[in-house]
PDB file of C-alpha atoms in Angstrom:
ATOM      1  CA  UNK J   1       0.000   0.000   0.000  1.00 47.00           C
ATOM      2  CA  UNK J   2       1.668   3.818  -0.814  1.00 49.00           C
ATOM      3  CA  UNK J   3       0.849   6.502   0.917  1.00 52.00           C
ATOM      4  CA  UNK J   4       1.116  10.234  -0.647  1.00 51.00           C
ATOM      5  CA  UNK J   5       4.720  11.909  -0.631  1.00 50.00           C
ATOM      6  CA  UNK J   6       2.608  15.211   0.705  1.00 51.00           C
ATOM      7  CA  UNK J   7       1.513  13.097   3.779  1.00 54.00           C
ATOM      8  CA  UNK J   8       4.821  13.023   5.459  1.00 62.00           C
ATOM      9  CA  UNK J   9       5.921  16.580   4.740  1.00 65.00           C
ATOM     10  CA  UNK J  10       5.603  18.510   7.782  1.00 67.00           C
ATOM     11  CA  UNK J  11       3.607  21.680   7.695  1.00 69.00           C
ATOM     12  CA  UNK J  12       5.753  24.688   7.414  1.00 86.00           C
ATOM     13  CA  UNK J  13       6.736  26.497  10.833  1.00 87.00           C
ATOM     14  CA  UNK J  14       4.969  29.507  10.405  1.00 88.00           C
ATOM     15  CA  UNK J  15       1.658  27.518   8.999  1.00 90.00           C
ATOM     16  CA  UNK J  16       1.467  25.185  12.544  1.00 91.00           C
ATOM     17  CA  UNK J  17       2.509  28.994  15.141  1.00 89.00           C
ATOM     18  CA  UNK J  18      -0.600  30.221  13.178  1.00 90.00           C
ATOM     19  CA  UNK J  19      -2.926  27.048  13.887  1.00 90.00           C
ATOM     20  CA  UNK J  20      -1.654  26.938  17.789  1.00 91.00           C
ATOM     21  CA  UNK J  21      -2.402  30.358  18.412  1.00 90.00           C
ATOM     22  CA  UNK J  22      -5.668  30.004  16.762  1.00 93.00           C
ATOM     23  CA  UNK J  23      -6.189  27.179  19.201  1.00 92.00           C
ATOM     24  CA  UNK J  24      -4.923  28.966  21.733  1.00 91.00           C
ATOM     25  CA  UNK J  25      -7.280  32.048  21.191  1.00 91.00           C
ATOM     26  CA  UNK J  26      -4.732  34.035  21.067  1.00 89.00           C
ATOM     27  CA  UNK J  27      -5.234  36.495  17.706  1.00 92.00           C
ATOM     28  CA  UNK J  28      -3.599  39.792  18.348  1.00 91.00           C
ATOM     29  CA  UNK J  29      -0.176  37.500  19.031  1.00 87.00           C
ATOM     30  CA  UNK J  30      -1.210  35.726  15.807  1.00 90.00           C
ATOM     31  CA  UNK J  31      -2.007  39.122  14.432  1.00 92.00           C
ATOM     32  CA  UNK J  32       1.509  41.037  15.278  1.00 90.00           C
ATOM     33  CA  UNK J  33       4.186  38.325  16.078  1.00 87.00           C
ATOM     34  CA  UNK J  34       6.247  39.022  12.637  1.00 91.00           C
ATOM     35  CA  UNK J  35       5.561  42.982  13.209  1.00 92.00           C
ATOM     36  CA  UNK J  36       6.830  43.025  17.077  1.00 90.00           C
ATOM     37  CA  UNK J  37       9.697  40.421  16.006  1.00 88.00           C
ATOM     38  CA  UNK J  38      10.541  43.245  13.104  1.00 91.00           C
ATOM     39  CA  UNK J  39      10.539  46.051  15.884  1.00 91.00           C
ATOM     40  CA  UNK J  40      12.703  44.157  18.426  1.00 89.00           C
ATOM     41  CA  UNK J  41      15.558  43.057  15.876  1.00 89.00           C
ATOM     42  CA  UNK J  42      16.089  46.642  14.417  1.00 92.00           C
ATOM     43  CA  UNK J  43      15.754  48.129  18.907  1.00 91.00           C
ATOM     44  CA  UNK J  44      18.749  44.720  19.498  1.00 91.00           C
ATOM     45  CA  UNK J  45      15.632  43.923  22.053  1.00 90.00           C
ATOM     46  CA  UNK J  46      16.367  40.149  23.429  1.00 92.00           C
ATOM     47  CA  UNK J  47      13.512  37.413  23.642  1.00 90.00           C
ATOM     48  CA  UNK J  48      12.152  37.749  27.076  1.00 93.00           C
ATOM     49  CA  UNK J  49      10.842  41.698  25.888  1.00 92.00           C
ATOM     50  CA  UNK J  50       9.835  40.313  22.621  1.00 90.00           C
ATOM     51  CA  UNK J  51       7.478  37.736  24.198  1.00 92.00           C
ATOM     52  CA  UNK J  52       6.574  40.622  26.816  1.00 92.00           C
ATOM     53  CA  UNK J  53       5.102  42.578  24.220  1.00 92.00           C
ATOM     54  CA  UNK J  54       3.153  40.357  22.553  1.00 92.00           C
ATOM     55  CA  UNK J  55       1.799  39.086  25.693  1.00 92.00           C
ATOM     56  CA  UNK J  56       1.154  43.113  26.627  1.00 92.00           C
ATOM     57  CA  UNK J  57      -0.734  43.456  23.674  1.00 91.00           C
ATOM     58  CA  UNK J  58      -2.529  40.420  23.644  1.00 88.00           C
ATOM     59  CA  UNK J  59      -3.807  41.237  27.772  1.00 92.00           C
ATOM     60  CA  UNK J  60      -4.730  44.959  26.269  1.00 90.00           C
ATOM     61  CA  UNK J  61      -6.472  43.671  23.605  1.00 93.00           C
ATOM     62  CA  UNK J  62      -8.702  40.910  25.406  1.00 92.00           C
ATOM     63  CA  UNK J  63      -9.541  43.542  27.929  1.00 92.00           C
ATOM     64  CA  UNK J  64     -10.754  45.424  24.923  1.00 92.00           C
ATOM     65  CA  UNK J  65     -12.676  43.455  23.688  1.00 94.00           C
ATOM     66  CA  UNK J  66     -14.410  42.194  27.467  1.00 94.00           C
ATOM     67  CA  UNK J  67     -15.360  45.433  27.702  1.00 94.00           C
ATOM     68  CA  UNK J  68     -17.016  45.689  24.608  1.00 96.00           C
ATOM     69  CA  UNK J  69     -19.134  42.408  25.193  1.00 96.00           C
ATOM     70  CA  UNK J  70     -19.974  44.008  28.672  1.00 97.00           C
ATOM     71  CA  UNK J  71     -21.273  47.008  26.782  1.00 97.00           C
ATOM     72  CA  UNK J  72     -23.042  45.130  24.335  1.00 97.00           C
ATOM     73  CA  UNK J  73     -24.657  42.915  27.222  1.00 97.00           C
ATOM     74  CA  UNK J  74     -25.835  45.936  29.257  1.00 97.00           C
ATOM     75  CA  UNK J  75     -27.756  47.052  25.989  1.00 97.00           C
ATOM     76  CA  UNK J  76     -27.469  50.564  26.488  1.00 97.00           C
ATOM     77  CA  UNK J  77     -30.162  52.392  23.669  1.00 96.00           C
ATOM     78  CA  UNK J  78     -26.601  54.661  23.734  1.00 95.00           C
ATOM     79  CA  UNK J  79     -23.035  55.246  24.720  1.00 96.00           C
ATOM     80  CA  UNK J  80     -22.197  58.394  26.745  1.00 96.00           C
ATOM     81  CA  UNK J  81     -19.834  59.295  29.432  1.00 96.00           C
ATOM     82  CA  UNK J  82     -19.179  61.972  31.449  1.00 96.00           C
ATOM     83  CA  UNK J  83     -16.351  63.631  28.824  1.00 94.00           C
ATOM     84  CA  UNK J  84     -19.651  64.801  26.850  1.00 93.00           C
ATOM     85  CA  UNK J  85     -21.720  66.153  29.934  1.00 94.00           C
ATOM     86  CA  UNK J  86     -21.828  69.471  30.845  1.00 92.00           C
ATOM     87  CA  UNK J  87     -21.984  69.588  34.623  1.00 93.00           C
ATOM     88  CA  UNK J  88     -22.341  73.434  34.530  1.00 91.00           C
ATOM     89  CA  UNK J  89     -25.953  73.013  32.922  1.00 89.00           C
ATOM     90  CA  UNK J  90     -27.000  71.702  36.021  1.00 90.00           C
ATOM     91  CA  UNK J  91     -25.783  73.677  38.903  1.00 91.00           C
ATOM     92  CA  UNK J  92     -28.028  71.009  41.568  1.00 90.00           C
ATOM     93  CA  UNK J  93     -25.994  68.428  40.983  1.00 94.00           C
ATOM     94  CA  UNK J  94     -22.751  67.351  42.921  1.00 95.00           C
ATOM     95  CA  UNK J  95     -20.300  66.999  40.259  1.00 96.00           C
ATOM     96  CA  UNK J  96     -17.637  65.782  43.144  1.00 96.00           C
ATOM     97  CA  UNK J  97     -19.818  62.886  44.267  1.00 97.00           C
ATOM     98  CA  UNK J  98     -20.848  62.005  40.679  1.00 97.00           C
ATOM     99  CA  UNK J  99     -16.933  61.989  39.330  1.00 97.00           C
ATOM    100  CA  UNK J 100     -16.437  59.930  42.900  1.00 98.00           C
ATOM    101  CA  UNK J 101     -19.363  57.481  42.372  1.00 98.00           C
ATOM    102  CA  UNK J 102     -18.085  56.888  38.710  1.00 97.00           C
ATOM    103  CA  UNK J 103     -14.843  54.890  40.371  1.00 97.00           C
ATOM    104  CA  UNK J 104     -17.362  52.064  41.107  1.00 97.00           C
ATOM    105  CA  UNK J 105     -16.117  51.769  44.894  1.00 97.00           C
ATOM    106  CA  UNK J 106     -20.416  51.514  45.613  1.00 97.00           C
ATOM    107  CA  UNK J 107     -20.721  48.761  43.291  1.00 98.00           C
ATOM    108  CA  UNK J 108     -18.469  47.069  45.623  1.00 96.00           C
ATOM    109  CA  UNK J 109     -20.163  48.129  48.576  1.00 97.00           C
ATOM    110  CA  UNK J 110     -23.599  47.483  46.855  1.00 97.00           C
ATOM    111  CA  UNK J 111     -25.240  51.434  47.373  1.00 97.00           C
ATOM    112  CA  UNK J 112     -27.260  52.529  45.284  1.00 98.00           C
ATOM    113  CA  UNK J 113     -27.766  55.589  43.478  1.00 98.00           C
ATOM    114  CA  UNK J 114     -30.801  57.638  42.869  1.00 97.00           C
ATOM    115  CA  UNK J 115     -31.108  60.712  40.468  1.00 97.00           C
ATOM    116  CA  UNK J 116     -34.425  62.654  40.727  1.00 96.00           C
ATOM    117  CA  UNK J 117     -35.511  65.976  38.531  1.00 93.00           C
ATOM    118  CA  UNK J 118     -37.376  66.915  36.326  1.00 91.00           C
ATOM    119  CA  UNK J 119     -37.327  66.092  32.915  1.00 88.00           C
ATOM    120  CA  UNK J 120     -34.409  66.858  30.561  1.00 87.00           C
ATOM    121  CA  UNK J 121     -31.449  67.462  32.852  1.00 91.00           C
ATOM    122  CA  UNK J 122     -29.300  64.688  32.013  1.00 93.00           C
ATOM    123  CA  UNK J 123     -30.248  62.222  34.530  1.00 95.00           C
ATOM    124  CA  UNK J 124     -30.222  59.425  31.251  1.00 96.00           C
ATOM    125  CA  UNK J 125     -26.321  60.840  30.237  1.00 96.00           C
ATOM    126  CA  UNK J 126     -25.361  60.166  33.683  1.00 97.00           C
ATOM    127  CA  UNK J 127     -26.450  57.068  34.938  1.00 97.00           C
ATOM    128  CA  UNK J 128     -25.840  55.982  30.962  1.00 97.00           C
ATOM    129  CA  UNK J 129     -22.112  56.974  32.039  1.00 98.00           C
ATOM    130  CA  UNK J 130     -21.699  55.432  35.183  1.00 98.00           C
ATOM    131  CA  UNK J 131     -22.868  52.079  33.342  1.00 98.00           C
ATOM    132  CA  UNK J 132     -19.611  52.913  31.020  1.00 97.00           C
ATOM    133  CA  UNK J 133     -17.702  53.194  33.661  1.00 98.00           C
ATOM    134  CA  UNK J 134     -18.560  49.961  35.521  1.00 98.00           C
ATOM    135  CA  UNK J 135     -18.274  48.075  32.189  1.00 97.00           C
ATOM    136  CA  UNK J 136     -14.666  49.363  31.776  1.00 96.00           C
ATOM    137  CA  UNK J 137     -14.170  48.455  35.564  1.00 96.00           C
ATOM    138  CA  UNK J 138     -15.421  44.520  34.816  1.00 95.00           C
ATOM    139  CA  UNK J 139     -18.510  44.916  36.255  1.00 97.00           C
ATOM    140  CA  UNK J 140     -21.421  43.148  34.099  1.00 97.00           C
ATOM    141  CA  UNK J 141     -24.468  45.591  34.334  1.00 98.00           C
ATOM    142  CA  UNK J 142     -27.993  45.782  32.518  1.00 98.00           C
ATOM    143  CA  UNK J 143     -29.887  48.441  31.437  1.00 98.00           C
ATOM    144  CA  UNK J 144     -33.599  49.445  30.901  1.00 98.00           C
ATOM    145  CA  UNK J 145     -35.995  51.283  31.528  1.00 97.00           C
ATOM    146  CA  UNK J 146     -39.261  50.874  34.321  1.00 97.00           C
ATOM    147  CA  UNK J 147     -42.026  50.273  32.040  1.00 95.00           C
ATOM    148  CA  UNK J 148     -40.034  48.061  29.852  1.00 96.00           C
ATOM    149  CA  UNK J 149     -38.311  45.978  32.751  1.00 97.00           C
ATOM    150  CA  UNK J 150     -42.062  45.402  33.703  1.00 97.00           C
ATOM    151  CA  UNK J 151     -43.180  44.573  30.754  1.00 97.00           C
ATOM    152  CA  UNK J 152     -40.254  42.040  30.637  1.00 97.00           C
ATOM    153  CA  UNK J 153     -41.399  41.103  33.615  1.00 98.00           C
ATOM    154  CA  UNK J 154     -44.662  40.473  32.951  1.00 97.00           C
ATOM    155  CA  UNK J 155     -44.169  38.678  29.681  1.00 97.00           C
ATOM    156  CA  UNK J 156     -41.830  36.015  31.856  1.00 97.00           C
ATOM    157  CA  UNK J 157     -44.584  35.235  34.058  1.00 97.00           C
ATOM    158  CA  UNK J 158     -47.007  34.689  31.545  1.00 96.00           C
ATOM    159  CA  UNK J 159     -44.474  32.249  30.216  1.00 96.00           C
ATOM    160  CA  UNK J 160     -43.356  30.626  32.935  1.00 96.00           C
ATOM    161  CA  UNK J 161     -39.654  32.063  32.812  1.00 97.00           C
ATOM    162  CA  UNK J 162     -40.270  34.452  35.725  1.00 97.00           C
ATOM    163  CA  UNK J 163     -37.622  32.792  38.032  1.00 96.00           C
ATOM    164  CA  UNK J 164     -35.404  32.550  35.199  1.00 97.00           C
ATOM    165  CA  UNK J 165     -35.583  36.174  34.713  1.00 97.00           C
ATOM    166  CA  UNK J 166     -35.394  37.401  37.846  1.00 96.00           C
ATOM    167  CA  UNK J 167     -31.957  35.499  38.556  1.00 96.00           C
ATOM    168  CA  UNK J 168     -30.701  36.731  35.803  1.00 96.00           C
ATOM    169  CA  UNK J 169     -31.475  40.572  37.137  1.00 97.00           C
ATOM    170  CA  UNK J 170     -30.419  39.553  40.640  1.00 96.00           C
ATOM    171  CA  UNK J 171     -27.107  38.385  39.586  1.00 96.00           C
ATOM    172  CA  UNK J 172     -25.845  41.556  37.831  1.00 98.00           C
ATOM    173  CA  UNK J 173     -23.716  43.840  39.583  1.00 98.00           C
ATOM    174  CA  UNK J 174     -25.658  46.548  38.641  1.00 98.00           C
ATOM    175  CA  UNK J 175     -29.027  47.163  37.146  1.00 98.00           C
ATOM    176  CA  UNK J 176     -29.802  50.647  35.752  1.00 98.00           C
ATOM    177  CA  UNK J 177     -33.856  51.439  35.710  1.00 98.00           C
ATOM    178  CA  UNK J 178     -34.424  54.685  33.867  1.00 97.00           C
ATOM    179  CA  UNK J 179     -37.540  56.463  33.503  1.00 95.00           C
ATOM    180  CA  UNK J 180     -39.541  55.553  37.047  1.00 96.00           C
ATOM    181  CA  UNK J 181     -42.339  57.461  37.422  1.00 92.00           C
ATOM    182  CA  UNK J 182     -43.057  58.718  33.619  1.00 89.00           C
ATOM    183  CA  UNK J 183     -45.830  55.457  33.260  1.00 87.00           C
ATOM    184  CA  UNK J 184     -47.876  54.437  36.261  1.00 89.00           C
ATOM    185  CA  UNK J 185     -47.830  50.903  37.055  1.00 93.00           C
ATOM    186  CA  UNK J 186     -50.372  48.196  37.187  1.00 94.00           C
ATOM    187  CA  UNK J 187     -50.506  46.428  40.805  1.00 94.00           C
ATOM    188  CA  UNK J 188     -49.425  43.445  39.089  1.00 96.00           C
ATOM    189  CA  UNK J 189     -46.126  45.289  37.717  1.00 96.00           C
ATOM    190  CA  UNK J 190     -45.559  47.292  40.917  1.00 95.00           C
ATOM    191  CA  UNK J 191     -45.480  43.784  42.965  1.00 96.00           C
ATOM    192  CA  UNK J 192     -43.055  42.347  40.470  1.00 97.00           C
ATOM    193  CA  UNK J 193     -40.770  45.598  40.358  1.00 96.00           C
ATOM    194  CA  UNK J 194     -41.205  45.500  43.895  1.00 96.00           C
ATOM    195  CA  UNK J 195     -39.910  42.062  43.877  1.00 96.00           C
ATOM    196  CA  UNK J 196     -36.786  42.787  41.728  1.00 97.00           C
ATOM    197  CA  UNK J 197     -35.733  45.623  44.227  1.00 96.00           C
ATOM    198  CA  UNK J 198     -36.151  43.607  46.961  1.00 95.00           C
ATOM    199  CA  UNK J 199     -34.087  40.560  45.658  1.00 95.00           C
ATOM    200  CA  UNK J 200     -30.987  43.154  45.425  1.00 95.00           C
ATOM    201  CA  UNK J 201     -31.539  44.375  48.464  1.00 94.00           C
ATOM    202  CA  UNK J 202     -27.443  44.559  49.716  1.00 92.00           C
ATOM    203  CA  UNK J 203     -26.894  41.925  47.052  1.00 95.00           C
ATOM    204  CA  UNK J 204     -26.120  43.975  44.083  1.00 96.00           C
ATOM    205  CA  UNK J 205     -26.022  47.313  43.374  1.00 98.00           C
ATOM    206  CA  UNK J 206     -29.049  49.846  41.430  1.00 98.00           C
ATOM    207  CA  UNK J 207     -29.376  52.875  39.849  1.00 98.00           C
ATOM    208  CA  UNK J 208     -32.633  54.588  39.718  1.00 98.00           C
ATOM    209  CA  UNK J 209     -33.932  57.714  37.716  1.00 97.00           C
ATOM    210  CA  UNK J 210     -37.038  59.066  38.502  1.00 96.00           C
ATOM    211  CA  UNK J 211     -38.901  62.623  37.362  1.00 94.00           C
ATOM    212  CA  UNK J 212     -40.919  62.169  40.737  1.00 95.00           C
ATOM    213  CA  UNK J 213     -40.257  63.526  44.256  1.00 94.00           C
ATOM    214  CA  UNK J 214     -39.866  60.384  47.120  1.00 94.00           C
ATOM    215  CA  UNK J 215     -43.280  61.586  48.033  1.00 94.00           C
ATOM    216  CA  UNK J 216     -45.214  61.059  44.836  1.00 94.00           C
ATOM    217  CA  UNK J 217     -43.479  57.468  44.158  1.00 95.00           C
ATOM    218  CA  UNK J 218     -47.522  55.816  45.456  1.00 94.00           C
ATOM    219  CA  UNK J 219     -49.043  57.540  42.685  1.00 92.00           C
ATOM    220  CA  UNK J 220     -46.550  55.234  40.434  1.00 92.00           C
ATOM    221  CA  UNK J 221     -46.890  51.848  42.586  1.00 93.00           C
ATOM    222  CA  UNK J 222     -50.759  52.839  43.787  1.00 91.00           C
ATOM    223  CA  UNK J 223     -50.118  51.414  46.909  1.00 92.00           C
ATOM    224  CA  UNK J 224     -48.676  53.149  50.033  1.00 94.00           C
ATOM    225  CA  UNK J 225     -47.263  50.171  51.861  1.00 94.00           C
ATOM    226  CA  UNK J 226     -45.589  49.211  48.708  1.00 95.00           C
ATOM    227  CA  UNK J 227     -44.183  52.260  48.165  1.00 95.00           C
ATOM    228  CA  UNK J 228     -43.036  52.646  51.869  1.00 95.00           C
ATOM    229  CA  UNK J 229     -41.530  48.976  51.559  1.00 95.00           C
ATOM    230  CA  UNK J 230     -39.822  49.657  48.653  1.00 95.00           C
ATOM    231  CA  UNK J 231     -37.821  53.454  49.101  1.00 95.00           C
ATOM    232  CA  UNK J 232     -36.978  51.554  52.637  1.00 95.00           C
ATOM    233  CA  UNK J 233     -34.869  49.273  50.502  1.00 93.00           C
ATOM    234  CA  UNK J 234     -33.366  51.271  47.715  1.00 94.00           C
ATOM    235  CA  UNK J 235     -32.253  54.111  50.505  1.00 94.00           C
ATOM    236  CA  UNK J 236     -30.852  52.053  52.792  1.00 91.00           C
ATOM    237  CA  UNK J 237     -27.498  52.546  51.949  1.00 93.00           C
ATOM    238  CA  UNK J 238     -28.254  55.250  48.856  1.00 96.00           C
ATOM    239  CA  UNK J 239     -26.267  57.867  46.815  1.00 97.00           C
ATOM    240  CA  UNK J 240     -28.919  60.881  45.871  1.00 96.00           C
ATOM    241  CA  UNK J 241     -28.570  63.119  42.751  1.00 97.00           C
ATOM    242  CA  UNK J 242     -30.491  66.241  43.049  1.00 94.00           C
ATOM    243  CA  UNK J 243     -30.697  67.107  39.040  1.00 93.00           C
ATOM    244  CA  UNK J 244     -33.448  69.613  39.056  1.00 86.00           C
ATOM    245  CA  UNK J 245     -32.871  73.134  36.862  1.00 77.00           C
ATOM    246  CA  UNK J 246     -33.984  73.751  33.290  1.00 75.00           C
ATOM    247  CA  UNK J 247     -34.070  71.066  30.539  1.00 71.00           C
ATOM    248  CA  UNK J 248     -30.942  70.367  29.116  1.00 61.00           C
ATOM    249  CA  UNK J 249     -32.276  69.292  26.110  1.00 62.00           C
ATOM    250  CA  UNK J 250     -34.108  72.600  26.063  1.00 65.00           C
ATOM    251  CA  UNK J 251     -30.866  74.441  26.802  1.00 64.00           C
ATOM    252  CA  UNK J 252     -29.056  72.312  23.687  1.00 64.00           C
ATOM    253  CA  UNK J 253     -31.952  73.337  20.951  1.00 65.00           C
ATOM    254  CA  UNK J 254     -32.027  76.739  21.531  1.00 64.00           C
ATOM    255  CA  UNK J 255     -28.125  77.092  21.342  1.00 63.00           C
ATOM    256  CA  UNK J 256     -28.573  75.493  18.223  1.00 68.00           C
ATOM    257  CA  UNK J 257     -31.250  77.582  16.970  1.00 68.00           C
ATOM    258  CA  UNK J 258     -28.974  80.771  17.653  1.00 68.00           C
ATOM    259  CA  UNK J 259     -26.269  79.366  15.700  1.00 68.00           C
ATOM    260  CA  UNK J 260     -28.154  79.133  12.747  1.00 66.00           C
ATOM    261  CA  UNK J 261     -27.456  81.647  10.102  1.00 63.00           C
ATOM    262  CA  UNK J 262     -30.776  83.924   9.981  1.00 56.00           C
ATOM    263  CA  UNK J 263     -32.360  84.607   6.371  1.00 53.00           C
ATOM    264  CA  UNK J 264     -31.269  88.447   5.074  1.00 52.00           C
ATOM    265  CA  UNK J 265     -33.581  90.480   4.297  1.00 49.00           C
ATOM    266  CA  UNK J 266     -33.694  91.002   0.156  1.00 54.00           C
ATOM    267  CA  UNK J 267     -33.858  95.238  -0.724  1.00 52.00           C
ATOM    268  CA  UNK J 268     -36.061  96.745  -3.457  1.00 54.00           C
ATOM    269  CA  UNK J 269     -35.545  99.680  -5.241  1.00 53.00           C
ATOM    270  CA  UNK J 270     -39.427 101.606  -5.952  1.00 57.00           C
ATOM    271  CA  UNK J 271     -38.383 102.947  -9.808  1.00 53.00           C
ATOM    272  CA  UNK J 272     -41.052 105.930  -9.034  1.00 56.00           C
ATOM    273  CA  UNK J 273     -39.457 107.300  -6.109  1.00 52.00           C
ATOM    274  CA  UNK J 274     -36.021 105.782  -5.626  1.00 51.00           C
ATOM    275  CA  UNK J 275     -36.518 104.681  -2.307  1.00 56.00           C
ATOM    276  CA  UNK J 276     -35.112 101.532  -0.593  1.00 51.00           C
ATOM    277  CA  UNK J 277     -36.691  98.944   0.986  1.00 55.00           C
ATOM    278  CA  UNK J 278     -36.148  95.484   2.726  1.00 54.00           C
ATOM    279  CA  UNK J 279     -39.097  92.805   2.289  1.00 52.00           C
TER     280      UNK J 279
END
């Protein structure tokens, strides 16, 4: 029996580095190994830096890309941080504490955080940034909003998935509920957002944005024990954002409306008289 010449020819050495470090998951090694091994011979580098810089770049590129799967797992409708907020739109708010709070140090201690004012002063951009800056910190964290967390909610228990869901929320380090307040809730969805609080409850860490005083939360949950039960837990160990002052949307329009070139006014000549006018 004869076997194929090909079939005993070892694969070239660069051919079977390329297969182990795709087996290896390592691609930005795979990716620069003949560029860093360029760069070392012409610096006279030996081979304990060369294999420390492709290891460097390989750490700083898997962190990378955790942090973009973190991102993309918190499902944030957008990405902001606090480089693009402007803190001296709304004077209420404690820029010190904010900047302080975005270091993550009450993740770890599982506070919470709640941001009330009215609507259009940022609350969104910051708790939006804070997510950021837990995802770049490793910190897994979901996003949503109140009415469509209950709706989520809701939709599990009609399916039978409700335990499911909720250990999925309970085991996030932090869960970011926009929007309380803006849509009342049914007594069905206040018990079950109820219930989600309460499971994190010194567990795991929330955020909560809400256009609503502390004092007009029952008109949301329509029941005043509820209610009671519920700001007990979320202040218990609580970081509060006063964010009250004009819209900062508002604010942002009308700056753009001044900087839009305003139509000039054409002149006309009347032939009888020979006076000018503007029209």
């Amino acid at each position: 029996m004869t076997t194929s010449a090909s079939a005993d020819i070892p694969a070239p050495p660069r051919v079977l580095l390329g297969h182990h470090l795709r087996q290896l998951k390592l691609p930005t090694i795979l990716r620069e190994y003949e560029k860093v091994a360029a760069e070392a011979a012409r610096e006279g580098q030996d081979h304990v830096r060369y294999l420390l810089r492709l290891v460097e770049l390989e750490l700083i590129d898997r962190e990378r890309r955790m942090v973009e799967r973190r991102i993309r797992a918190a499902r944030f409708p957008a990405v902001k941080s606090f480089d693009t907020f402007d803190f001296t739109a709304i004077p209420s708010l404690n820029k010190p504490l904010v900047l302080d709070l975005a270091r993550c140090e009450y993740v770890v201690a599982r506070d919470n955080i709640i941001a009330l004012g009215n609507s259009g002063t940022g609350k969104t951009h910051v708790c939006l940034a804070l997510g950021l800056a837990a995802c770049q910190r490793g910190l897994s964290v979901a996003f949503t909003t109140a009415a469509g967390l209950v709706h989520q909610l809701m939709e599990a228990r009609d399916e039978k998935r409700l335990l499911r869901l909720q250990a999925q929320l309970a085991a996030v380090k932090l869960l970011v509920v926009d929007e309380l307040g803006y849509v009342p809730l049914s007594q069905t969805g206040a018990e079950l957002l109820f219930e989600v609080f309460s499971q994190r409850h010194e567990r795991g860490s929330t955020i909560v944005t809400s256009n609503l005083p502390f004092d007009e939360w029952t008109g949301v949950f329509g029941n005043q024990r509820l209610t009671g039960a519920l700001l007990d837990r979320l202040t218990h160990h609580v970081h509060i954002l006063e964010m009250n002052g004009e819209s900062y949307r508002l604010k942002q329009s009308r700056a753009r409306r001044r900087k839009q070139p305003q139509p000039t006014a054409e002149q006309t000549i009347d032939p009888d008289t020979g006076e000018i006018s503007r029209t």
